[in-house]
């Protein structure tokens, strides 16, 4: 995997914000398969704010590693704002991190449905005790969807931390 220049700049900016707060970050990734953590750790000195990350591709992993409730997965599915909120909160707790970013989606080329078409990605953000979520529908092939998801997660994390610093 290579880090796109824009992603590297976003990861650098996020790292600077984390250093200013003296906070740590963790990631809980499904469809991006560790791509967000890869971007974060591509920055020299990132060990000051990245301790660990979770790749939870299966529902079983989400339950075992992040304490996502089976009822949530059954009712809403793995690709849902409800699930990524639990993923983010569970990752933050497991890593004792101030910030956690969770990503779960349908990167394609298969696996989509009428309600969750290919390109649907849900994001969970845990920041200092608060949890937020969002979802996006990205266009493109599998790699493009994954890259857009990583960049969106970085941008949203920057936005959330910047709001706290102002």
CSV table of C-alpha atoms in Angstrom, one decimal:
chain,number,residue,atom,x,y,z
A,1,UNK,CA,0.0,0.0,0.0
A,2,UNK,CA,1.2,3.5,-0.8
A,3,UNK,CA,0.2,6.6,1.0
A,4,UNK,CA,-1.3,9.2,-1.3
A,5,UNK,CA,0.3,12.7,-0.8
A,6,UNK,CA,-3.0,14.3,0.2
A,7,UNK,CA,-3.6,11.5,2.8
A,8,UNK,CA,-0.1,12.0,4.1
A,9,UNK,CA,-0.7,15.8,4.6
A,10,UNK,CA,-4.0,15.1,6.3
A,11,UNK,CA,-2.4,12.5,8.6
A,12,UNK,CA,0.4,15.0,9.4
A,13,UNK,CA,-2.1,17.7,10.3
A,14,UNK,CA,-4.1,15.3,12.5
A,15,UNK,CA,-0.9,14.2,14.2
A,16,UNK,CA,0.0,17.8,15.0
A,17,UNK,CA,-3.4,18.3,16.6
A,18,UNK,CA,-3.1,15.2,18.7
A,19,UNK,CA,0.3,16.3,19.9
A,20,UNK,CA,-1.0,19.7,20.9
A,21,UNK,CA,-3.7,18.0,23.0
A,22,UNK,CA,-1.2,15.3,24.2
A,23,UNK,CA,-3.9,12.8,23.1
A,24,UNK,CA,-3.7,9.3,21.6
A,25,UNK,CA,-5.7,7.9,18.7
A,26,UNK,CA,-6.7,4.4,17.7
A,27,UNK,CA,-8.5,3.1,14.7
A,28,UNK,CA,-11.1,0.3,14.2
A,29,UNK,CA,-11.3,-0.6,10.6
A,30,UNK,CA,-13.2,-3.0,8.5
A,31,UNK,CA,-13.4,-2.1,4.8
A,32,UNK,CA,-10.2,0.0,4.8
A,33,UNK,CA,-8.3,-3.0,6.3
A,34,UNK,CA,-5.8,-0.9,8.3
A,35,UNK,CA,-5.3,1.8,5.7
A,36,UNK,CA,-6.1,4.6,8.1
A,37,UNK,CA,-3.7,3.3,10.6
A,38,UNK,CA,-1.1,2.9,7.8
A,39,UNK,CA,-1.5,6.6,6.9
A,40,UNK,CA,-1.2,7.7,10.5
A,41,UNK,CA,1.9,5.6,11.2
A,42,UNK,CA,3.6,6.7,8.0
A,43,UNK,CA,4.4,10.0,9.8
A,44,UNK,CA,7.7,10.0,11.6
A,45,UNK,CA,7.1,10.4,15.4
A,46,UNK,CA,3.6,9.0,15.2
A,47,UNK,CA,4.4,6.6,18.1
A,48,UNK,CA,3.8,9.7,20.3
A,49,UNK,CA,0.1,9.5,19.5
A,50,UNK,CA,-0.6,6.0,18.0
A,51,UNK,CA,-0.5,3.1,20.3
A,52,UNK,CA,-2.5,0.4,18.5
A,53,UNK,CA,-5.2,-0.2,16.0
A,54,UNK,CA,-7.8,-2.8,15.3
A,55,UNK,CA,-8.7,-4.5,12.0
A,56,UNK,CA,-12.1,-6.0,12.6
A,57,UNK,CA,-13.3,-7.3,9.3
A,58,UNK,CA,-15.7,-9.9,10.6
A,59,UNK,CA,-18.7,-9.4,12.9
A,60,UNK,CA,-17.0,-11.8,15.3
A,61,UNK,CA,-13.9,-9.6,15.5
A,62,UNK,CA,-16.1,-6.5,16.1
A,63,UNK,CA,-17.8,-8.3,19.0
A,64,UNK,CA,-14.6,-9.8,20.5
A,65,UNK,CA,-12.2,-6.9,20.1
A,66,UNK,CA,-14.5,-3.9,20.3
A,67,UNK,CA,-17.5,-5.1,22.4
A,68,UNK,CA,-20.0,-4.4,19.6
A,69,UNK,CA,-23.2,-6.0,20.7
A,70,UNK,CA,-24.6,-8.8,18.6
A,71,UNK,CA,-28.1,-7.1,18.9
A,72,UNK,CA,-26.7,-4.1,17.1
A,73,UNK,CA,-25.2,-6.2,14.3
A,74,UNK,CA,-28.4,-8.2,13.9
A,75,UNK,CA,-30.7,-5.1,13.9
A,76,UNK,CA,-28.6,-2.7,11.9
A,77,UNK,CA,-25.8,-4.7,10.2
A,78,UNK,CA,-22.1,-4.2,10.2
A,79,UNK,CA,-22.3,-1.2,7.8
A,80,UNK,CA,-24.4,1.1,10.0
A,81,UNK,CA,-23.9,4.2,12.0
A,82,UNK,CA,-25.0,2.3,15.1
A,83,UNK,CA,-22.3,-0.3,14.6
A,84,UNK,CA,-19.5,2.2,14.0
A,85,UNK,CA,-20.4,4.2,17.1
A,86,UNK,CA,-20.0,1.1,19.1
A,87,UNK,CA,-16.8,0.2,17.3
A,88,UNK,CA,-15.3,3.7,18.0
A,89,UNK,CA,-16.3,3.6,21.7
A,90,UNK,CA,-15.0,0.0,22.1
A,91,UNK,CA,-11.7,0.8,20.4
A,92,UNK,CA,-11.2,3.9,22.6
A,93,UNK,CA,-11.9,1.8,25.7
A,94,UNK,CA,-9.7,-1.1,24.6
A,95,UNK,CA,-6.8,1.2,23.7
A,96,UNK,CA,-7.3,3.8,26.5
A,97,UNK,CA,-7.3,6.4,23.7
A,98,UNK,CA,-8.7,9.9,23.7
A,99,UNK,CA,-9.7,9.6,20.0
A,100,UNK,CA,-11.0,6.6,18.0
A,101,UNK,CA,-12.0,6.4,14.4
A,102,UNK,CA,-14.1,3.5,13.2
A,103,UNK,CA,-14.8,2.7,9.5
A,104,UNK,CA,-17.2,0.0,8.1
A,105,UNK,CA,-18.5,-0.1,4.6
A,106,UNK,CA,-19.1,-1.8,1.3
A,107,UNK,CA,-16.0,-1.2,-0.8
A,108,UNK,CA,-17.1,-3.5,-3.7
A,109,UNK,CA,-17.1,-4.7,-6.3
A,110,UNK,CA,-19.8,-7.0,-4.8
A,111,UNK,CA,-21.7,-7.1,-1.5
A,112,UNK,CA,-23.9,-4.1,-2.0
A,113,UNK,CA,-27.7,-4.0,-1.7
A,114,UNK,CA,-30.5,-1.6,-2.5
A,115,UNK,CA,-30.3,-0.1,1.0
A,116,UNK,CA,-26.5,-0.2,1.2
A,117,UNK,CA,-25.0,0.0,-2.3
A,118,UNK,CA,-21.4,-0.5,-3.1
A,119,UNK,CA,-19.6,2.7,-1.9
A,120,UNK,CA,-21.6,3.0,1.3
A,121,UNK,CA,-19.2,3.7,4.2
A,122,UNK,CA,-20.1,4.5,7.8
A,123,UNK,CA,-17.8,6.4,10.2
A,124,UNK,CA,-17.7,6.5,13.9
A,125,UNK,CA,-15.7,9.1,15.9
A,126,UNK,CA,-15.0,9.0,19.6
A,127,UNK,CA,-13.4,12.2,20.9
A,128,UNK,CA,-12.8,12.6,24.6
A,129,UNK,CA,-16.0,10.8,25.7
A,130,UNK,CA,-18.3,11.9,23.0
A,131,UNK,CA,-19.4,9.7,20.0
A,132,UNK,CA,-20.5,10.9,16.6
A,133,UNK,CA,-21.2,9.1,13.3
A,134,UNK,CA,-21.8,9.8,9.7
A,135,UNK,CA,-22.1,7.9,6.4
A,136,UNK,CA,-21.1,8.6,2.8
A,137,UNK,CA,-21.6,7.1,-0.6
A,138,UNK,CA,-18.4,7.1,-2.6
A,139,UNK,CA,-18.1,6.4,-6.3
A,140,UNK,CA,-15.3,4.4,-7.9
A,141,UNK,CA,-13.7,1.0,-7.8
A,142,UNK,CA,-12.7,-0.8,-4.6
A,143,UNK,CA,-9.4,1.0,-4.1
A,144,UNK,CA,-11.0,4.4,-4.8
A,145,UNK,CA,-13.8,3.8,-2.3
A,146,UNK,CA,-11.2,2.7,0.3
A,147,UNK,CA,-9.0,5.8,-0.3
A,148,UNK,CA,-11.9,8.2,-0.2
A,149,UNK,CA,-13.0,6.6,3.1
A,150,UNK,CA,-9.5,7.1,4.6
A,151,UNK,CA,-9.4,10.7,3.5
A,152,UNK,CA,-12.9,11.4,4.7
A,153,UNK,CA,-12.0,9.9,8.1
A,154,UNK,CA,-8.9,12.0,8.4
A,155,UNK,CA,-10.7,15.2,7.4
A,156,UNK,CA,-13.5,14.7,9.8
A,157,UNK,CA,-11.1,13.9,12.6
A,158,UNK,CA,-9.2,17.1,11.9
A,159,UNK,CA,-12.5,19.0,11.9
A,160,UNK,CA,-13.6,17.5,15.3
A,161,UNK,CA,-10.2,18.2,17.0
A,162,UNK,CA,-9.9,21.7,15.5
A,163,UNK,CA,-13.3,22.6,16.9
A,164,UNK,CA,-12.1,21.4,20.4
A,165,UNK,CA,-9.0,23.5,20.2
A,166,UNK,CA,-10.8,26.7,19.2
